Amino acid sequence: MKNRDFLLTVLASSALLIAAPVGAQPANAPIRLVVPYAAGGPIDVTARALAERVKDELGTVIIENKPGAGGNIGADAVAKAAPDGLTIGIAATATNAVNPWLYSKMPFDAATAFAPITQMVRVPNVLVMNAETAKRLKIESLRDLIAYAKANPGKLNYGSGGNGSAGHLAGEMFKKEAGIFAVHIPYNGGNPAQLALLSGQVDFNFDNLATAAPNIRSGKLKAIAVTTAERSNALPEVPTVAATLKGFSIDTWWGLVAPAGTPAPVVEKLNRAFVAALNAPETKTRFATLLAEPVSSTPAQFGAFMKSELAKYEKVVKATGAKVD
């Protein structure tokens, strides 16, 4: 009798395990959204804004900041989390496209460790010159800049926030596509690089639009071109680099991912909720203050985009020879 009761108990427990779908979320369990950067930055602010907007559909979404190692620590926490839909995180240009080529050892495989949910944001970079330098050199457009560089090889220089930074990689990609040479001067961060440009120590920079905008508006910097494939709503009068150098596109982006193996129905539910939040007029207004453009996509579209970005930056990073370890 005891053996029969034990067997029935085991069978009942097994039936419950089989009946419970993989990735099923416990009732009222909060979702953890890992941001691989410090609190207060644009990525953190946009993540918190979306977390607030999806709570009616998904319940509580808790933001957990895990900065360090260029974003790798937080991204790795997502990669190694249980694929149950209760841990999601931010994938960004650095963590999922640049770092795999900058770091000799990565704690996760950017190509296989994540299940894409949706892209969130695109922030244009902008090629800016010191306004007085541009006036002195009679440079009004990107064509003027390229023509001057070709006629005066090695006389132009540009600054960046350091080897392997977004500004460095954009500058090297620009030099390659334009067929010009300009000296790269790395600084210890984006702010020192901008100060060098404002003081005339360097001739041009590729800067984040949100950072450069105040000095563009004040007339201290001249916006030559934005690096997105299309013009930016924040600077609609400024042409794209692609208008002169066909196919040129390099910007800062981030989106949402879950651990690889997260069931498709769970990913689809997350996608629906976050896409609705991204498309809400309130979100667009909030993001506009950061000069960031909401970008929603299907999981397949975001996955294909990240794959293409990973391949693009492999070429750019290897061409620069940049390494951080």
Short mmCIF file of C-alpha atoms in Angstrom, two decimals:
data_model
loop_
_atom_site.label_atom_id
_atom_site.label_comp_id
_atom_site.label_asym_id
_atom_site.label_seq_id
_atom_site.Cartn_x
_atom_site.Cartn_y
_atom_site.Cartn_z
CA MET A 1 0.00 0.00 0.00
CA LYS A 2 2.80 2.39 0.98
CA ASN A 3 4.62 1.65 -2.27
CA ARG A 4 1.47 2.29 -4.27
CA ASP A 5 0.83 5.62 -2.50
CA PHE A 6 4.43 6.67 -3.06
CA LEU A 7 4.18 5.80 -6.76
CA LEU A 8 0.95 7.77 -7.14
CA THR A 9 2.55 10.78 -5.46
CA VAL A 10 5.53 10.64 -7.82
CA LEU A 11 3.27 10.35 -10.86
CA ALA A 12 1.13 13.28 -9.72
CA SER A 13 4.20 15.44 -9.19
CA SER A 14 5.52 14.48 -12.62
CA ALA A 15 2.21 15.38 -14.22
CA LEU A 16 2.35 18.82 -12.63
CA LEU A 17 5.88 19.36 -13.92
CA ILE A 18 4.86 18.31 -17.42
CA ALA A 19 1.76 20.49 -17.34
CA ALA A 20 3.67 23.60 -16.29
CA PRO A 21 4.97 25.23 -19.49
CA VAL A 22 8.64 26.12 -19.70
CA GLY A 23 9.10 29.81 -18.99
CA ALA A 24 5.75 30.15 -17.21
CA GLN A 25 5.86 33.15 -14.90
CA PRO A 26 4.69 32.75 -11.29
CA ALA A 27 1.66 34.86 -10.50
CA ASN A 28 2.58 38.43 -9.49
CA ALA A 29 6.31 37.74 -9.80
CA PRO A 30 8.18 40.97 -10.62
CA ILE A 31 10.33 41.22 -13.74
CA ARG A 32 13.95 42.22 -13.25
CA LEU A 33 15.28 44.57 -15.95
CA VAL A 34 19.07 44.68 -15.79
CA VAL A 35 20.67 47.93 -16.96
CA PRO A 36 24.43 47.35 -17.48
CA TYR A 37 25.27 50.98 -16.72
CA ALA A 38 25.04 53.34 -13.76
CA ALA A 39 21.80 54.99 -12.72
CA GLY A 40 20.99 58.41 -14.12
CA GLY A 41 22.31 58.03 -17.67
CA PRO A 42 20.14 58.02 -20.81
CA ILE A 43 19.88 54.22 -20.95
CA ASP A 44 18.80 54.03 -17.32
CA VAL A 45 16.29 56.87 -17.71
CA THR A 46 14.64 55.33 -20.77
CA ALA A 47 14.48 51.89 -19.14
CA ARG A 48 12.73 53.33 -16.08
CA ALA A 49 10.27 55.24 -18.25
CA LEU A 50 9.28 52.05 -20.08
CA ALA A 51 9.13 50.00 -16.88
CA GLU A 52 6.52 52.40 -15.57
CA ARG A 53 4.43 52.22 -18.75
CA VAL A 54 4.27 48.40 -18.96
CA LYS A 55 3.27 47.70 -15.38
CA ASP A 56 -0.45 47.39 -16.20
CA GLU A 57 0.25 44.57 -18.64
CA LEU A 58 3.35 42.94 -17.20
CA GLY A 59 3.17 43.85 -13.53
CA THR A 60 6.04 45.28 -11.55
CA VAL A 61 9.32 45.75 -13.45
CA ILE A 62 12.29 46.37 -11.16
CA ILE A 63 15.34 48.15 -12.57
CA GLU A 64 18.66 46.69 -11.45
CA ASN A 65 21.80 48.62 -12.35
CA LYS A 66 24.91 46.46 -12.85
CA PRO A 67 27.64 48.69 -14.31
CA GLY A 68 31.22 47.70 -15.01
CA ALA A 69 33.57 46.35 -17.68
CA GLY A 70 32.01 48.48 -20.40
CA GLY A 71 28.58 46.99 -19.72
CA ASN A 72 29.77 43.38 -19.81
CA ILE A 73 28.95 42.64 -16.16
CA GLY A 74 25.27 43.51 -16.49
CA ALA A 75 24.91 41.86 -19.88
CA ASP A 76 26.49 38.68 -18.53
CA ALA A 77 23.98 38.63 -15.65
CA VAL A 78 21.17 38.55 -18.21
CA ALA A 79 22.90 35.95 -20.38
CA LYS A 80 23.25 33.58 -17.43
CA ALA A 81 19.79 34.15 -15.92
CA ALA A 82 17.01 31.56 -16.08
CA PRO A 83 15.13 31.79 -19.42
CA ASP A 84 11.75 32.27 -17.75
CA GLY A 85 10.89 35.83 -18.75
CA LEU A 86 11.52 37.15 -15.23
CA THR A 87 14.96 38.54 -16.09
CA ILE A 88 15.46 40.77 -19.10
CA GLY A 89 18.08 43.36 -19.86
CA ILE A 90 19.49 46.05 -22.07
CA ALA A 91 21.54 45.20 -25.15
CA ALA A 92 23.50 48.16 -26.48
CA THR A 93 25.98 49.11 -29.16
CA ALA A 94 28.87 48.60 -26.76
CA THR A 95 27.83 45.31 -25.14
CA ASN A 96 26.49 43.55 -28.22
CA ALA A 97 28.43 44.99 -31.14
CA VAL A 98 31.68 46.64 -30.04
CA ASN A 99 32.89 44.86 -26.90
CA PRO A 100 33.10 41.41 -28.52
CA TRP A 101 35.91 42.80 -30.70
CA LEU A 102 37.50 45.12 -28.11
CA TYR A 103 37.87 42.53 -25.35
CA SER A 104 40.09 39.50 -25.90
CA LYS A 105 37.88 37.50 -23.52
CA MET A 106 34.13 37.97 -23.21
CA PRO A 107 32.01 36.37 -20.45
CA PHE A 108 29.20 35.68 -22.93
CA ASP A 109 28.70 35.13 -26.66
CA ALA A 110 26.90 38.21 -27.98
CA ALA A 111 25.72 36.29 -31.04
CA THR A 112 24.00 33.44 -29.18
CA ALA A 113 23.46 34.37 -25.51
CA PHE A 114 20.30 36.44 -25.92
CA ALA A 115 16.73 36.27 -27.20
CA PRO A 116 15.91 39.65 -28.79
CA ILE A 117 12.72 41.39 -27.68
CA THR A 118 12.70 44.82 -29.35
CA GLN A 119 14.96 47.71 -30.14
CA MET A 120 14.21 50.70 -27.90
CA VAL A 121 16.17 53.74 -28.90
CA ARG A 122 18.44 55.30 -31.47
CA VAL A 123 20.59 58.32 -30.60
CA PRO A 124 22.32 59.98 -33.55
CA ASN A 125 25.98 60.90 -33.45
CA VAL A 126 26.98 64.10 -35.15
CA LEU A 127 30.17 65.25 -36.83
CA VAL A 128 30.93 68.63 -35.27
CA MET A 129 33.67 71.18 -35.81
CA ASN A 130 34.85 74.07 -33.71
CA ALA A 131 32.85 76.91 -35.30
CA GLU A 132 35.86 79.26 -35.53
CA THR A 133 38.00 76.52 -37.08
CA ALA A 134 35.31 75.76 -39.67
CA LYS A 135 35.07 79.45 -40.55
CA ARG A 136 38.86 79.85 -40.81
CA LEU A 137 39.19 76.79 -43.05
CA LYS A 138 36.08 77.78 -45.06
CA ILE A 139 34.38 74.45 -44.33
CA GLU A 140 30.60 74.64 -44.64
CA SER A 141 29.76 71.06 -45.55
CA LEU A 142 30.99 67.50 -45.40
CA ARG A 143 32.24 67.78 -48.98
CA ASP A 144 34.27 70.83 -47.96
CA LEU A 145 35.79 68.89 -45.04
CA ILE A 146 36.72 65.93 -47.24
CA ALA A 147 38.15 68.20 -49.94
CA TYR A 148 40.28 70.07 -47.39
CA ALA A 149 41.54 66.82 -45.86
CA LYS A 150 42.55 65.47 -49.29
CA ALA A 151 44.30 68.70 -50.21
CA ASN A 152 46.06 68.89 -46.82
CA PRO A 153 46.84 65.31 -45.78
CA GLY A 154 47.61 64.92 -42.09
CA LYS A 155 46.78 68.52 -41.15
CA LEU A 156 43.38 67.71 -39.61
CA ASN A 157 42.91 65.88 -36.34
CA TYR A 158 39.94 64.68 -34.38
CA GLY A 159 39.31 63.83 -30.76
CA SER A 160 37.41 61.04 -29.04
CA GLY A 161 36.64 59.73 -25.58
CA GLY A 162 39.36 57.10 -25.94
CA ASN A 163 40.57 54.20 -28.04
CA GLY A 164 37.63 52.00 -28.96
CA SER A 165 35.04 54.63 -28.02
CA ALA A 166 32.07 55.38 -30.27
CA GLY A 167 33.69 58.62 -31.44
CA HIS A 168 36.94 56.86 -32.29
CA LEU A 169 35.24 54.12 -34.29
CA ALA A 170 33.00 56.59 -36.13
CA GLY A 171 36.05 58.69 -37.00
CA GLU A 172 37.98 55.71 -38.36
CA MET A 173 35.00 54.54 -40.38
CA PHE A 174 34.62 58.06 -41.79
CA LYS A 175 38.31 58.27 -42.75
CA LYS A 176 38.13 54.91 -44.50
CA GLU A 177 34.96 55.70 -46.46
CA ALA A 178 36.08 59.22 -47.37
CA GLY A 179 39.60 58.15 -48.33
CA ILE A 180 41.26 60.73 -46.09
CA PHE A 181 43.75 60.79 -43.23
CA ALA A 182 43.29 62.68 -39.97
CA VAL A 183 45.19 62.20 -36.73
CA HIS A 184 43.20 60.59 -33.92
CA ILE A 185 43.73 62.11 -30.46
CA PRO A 186 42.18 59.99 -27.69
CA TYR A 187 41.07 61.64 -24.45
CA ASN A 188 40.02 60.15 -21.14
CA GLY A 189 36.28 60.42 -21.72
CA GLY A 190 33.78 62.28 -23.84
CA ASN A 191 33.78 65.50 -21.81
CA PRO A 192 37.55 66.12 -22.13
CA ALA A 193 37.26 65.41 -25.86
CA GLN A 194 34.53 68.00 -26.22
CA LEU A 195 36.51 70.56 -24.21
CA ALA A 196 39.46 69.98 -26.55
CA LEU A 197 37.21 70.67 -29.53
CA LEU A 198 35.74 73.81 -27.96
CA SER A 199 39.22 75.15 -27.20
CA GLY A 200 40.46 74.44 -30.73
CA GLN A 201 42.94 71.72 -29.75
CA VAL A 202 41.26 69.38 -32.23
CA ASP A 203 39.46 70.14 -35.48
CA PHE A 204 36.45 67.84 -35.41
CA ASN A 205 34.75 65.16 -33.33
CA PHE A 206 32.03 62.59 -33.74
CA ASP A 207 29.94 63.27 -30.68
CA ASN A 208 26.69 62.06 -29.18
CA LEU A 209 23.97 64.47 -30.31
CA ALA A 210 22.59 64.87 -26.79
CA THR A 211 26.01 66.00 -25.57
CA ALA A 212 26.83 68.23 -28.52
CA ALA A 213 23.42 69.91 -28.95
CA PRO A 214 23.83 72.74 -26.38
CA ASN A 215 27.08 73.92 -27.95
CA ILE A 216 25.63 73.58 -31.45
CA ARG A 217 22.71 75.80 -30.44
CA SER A 218 25.01 78.34 -28.81
CA GLY A 219 27.07 78.59 -32.00
CA LYS A 220 30.30 77.28 -30.47
CA LEU A 221 30.17 74.11 -32.55
CA LYS A 222 29.18 73.71 -36.18
CA ALA A 223 27.16 70.59 -36.99
CA ILE A 224 28.46 69.20 -40.28
CA ALA A 225 26.45 65.97 -40.61
CA VAL A 226 24.60 63.37 -38.56
CA THR A 227 25.68 59.75 -38.75
CA THR A 228 22.25 58.10 -38.92
CA ALA A 229 20.92 56.82 -42.24
CA GLU A 230 18.20 59.48 -42.13
CA ARG A 231 18.17 63.04 -40.83
CA SER A 232 17.52 63.51 -37.14
CA ASN A 233 14.30 65.11 -35.95
CA ALA A 234 16.38 67.02 -33.41
CA LEU A 235 18.54 68.61 -36.16
CA PRO A 236 16.38 68.39 -39.29
CA GLU A 237 18.43 71.02 -41.12
CA VAL A 238 21.67 69.04 -40.81
CA PRO A 239 22.32 66.53 -43.64
CA THR A 240 23.48 62.96 -43.14
CA VAL A 241 26.98 61.66 -43.78
CA ALA A 242 25.28 59.09 -46.02
CA ALA A 243 24.15 61.88 -48.36
CA THR A 244 27.82 62.25 -49.29
CA LEU A 245 29.21 58.81 -48.42
CA LYS A 246 26.58 56.32 -49.54
CA GLY A 247 25.68 53.67 -47.00
CA PHE A 248 27.43 55.35 -44.05
CA SER A 249 25.47 54.69 -40.88
CA ILE A 250 26.74 54.54 -37.33
CA ASP A 251 24.82 55.56 -34.24
CA THR A 252 24.16 54.65 -30.64
CA TRP A 253 21.32 52.22 -29.97
CA TRP A 254 19.95 50.02 -27.26
CA GLY A 255 17.12 47.55 -26.87
CA LEU A 256 15.67 44.77 -24.77
CA VAL A 257 16.77 41.15 -24.66
CA ALA A 258 16.05 38.04 -22.59
CA PRO A 259 18.33 35.06 -21.96
CA ALA A 260 18.62 32.67 -24.90
CA GLY A 261 16.09 29.88 -24.62
CA THR A 262 13.28 32.07 -23.32
CA PRO A 263 10.08 30.59 -24.84
CA ALA A 264 8.72 32.40 -27.89
CA PRO A 265 5.28 33.09 -26.30
CA VAL A 266 7.00 34.82 -23.37
CA VAL A 267 9.17 36.90 -25.71
CA GLU A 268 6.12 37.83 -27.78
CA LYS A 269 4.22 38.98 -24.68
CA LEU A 270 7.16 41.14 -23.63
CA ASN A 271 7.47 42.52 -27.16
CA ARG A 272 3.80 43.53 -27.32
CA ALA A 273 3.95 45.36 -24.00
CA PHE A 274 7.19 47.23 -24.66
CA VAL A 275 6.35 48.11 -28.27
CA ALA A 276 3.07 49.63 -27.10
CA ALA A 277 4.99 51.62 -24.50
CA LEU A 278 7.53 52.82 -27.07
CA ASN A 279 4.79 53.97 -29.43
CA ALA A 280 2.91 55.93 -26.76
CA PRO A 281 2.96 59.71 -27.40
CA GLU A 282 4.11 60.29 -23.81
CA THR A 283 7.16 58.11 -24.40
CA LYS A 284 8.14 60.00 -27.54
CA THR A 285 7.84 63.29 -25.69
CA ARG A 286 9.90 62.02 -22.78
CA PHE A 287 12.61 60.58 -25.00
CA ALA A 288 12.76 63.76 -27.09
CA THR A 289 14.14 65.60 -24.05
CA LEU A 290 17.10 63.23 -24.25
CA LEU A 291 17.37 63.73 -28.03
CA ALA A 292 16.68 60.01 -28.34
CA GLU A 293 14.33 58.50 -30.90
CA PRO A 294 12.12 55.55 -29.85
CA VAL A 295 12.51 52.61 -32.25
CA SER A 296 10.27 49.55 -31.91
CA SER A 297 10.73 46.30 -33.80
CA THR A 298 9.78 42.66 -33.84
CA PRO A 299 12.10 40.19 -32.10
CA ALA A 300 13.23 38.90 -35.50
CA GLN A 301 13.97 42.41 -36.77
CA PHE A 302 15.97 43.32 -33.67
CA GLY A 303 17.87 40.04 -33.85
CA ALA A 304 18.81 40.66 -37.49
CA PHE A 305 19.81 44.24 -36.67
CA MET A 306 22.11 43.17 -33.82
CA LYS A 307 23.68 40.53 -36.05
CA SER A 308 24.42 43.13 -38.73
CA GLU A 309 25.84 45.58 -36.16
CA LEU A 310 28.13 42.88 -34.73
CA ALA A 311 29.50 42.18 -38.20
CA LYS A 312 29.89 45.88 -39.01
CA TYR A 313 31.85 46.69 -35.87
CA GLU A 314 34.12 43.68 -36.30
CA LYS A 315 35.55 45.35 -39.39
CA VAL A 316 35.71 48.80 -37.80
CA VAL A 317 37.36 47.69 -34.54
CA LYS A 318 39.86 45.40 -36.25
CA ALA A 319 40.80 48.21 -38.64
CA THR A 320 41.65 50.48 -35.70
CA GLY A 321 43.56 47.81 -33.80
CA ALA A 322 41.87 49.02 -30.60
CA LYS A 323 41.96 46.73 -27.54
CA VAL A 324 41.08 47.31 -23.90
CA ASP A 325 42.63 44.22 -22.31
#
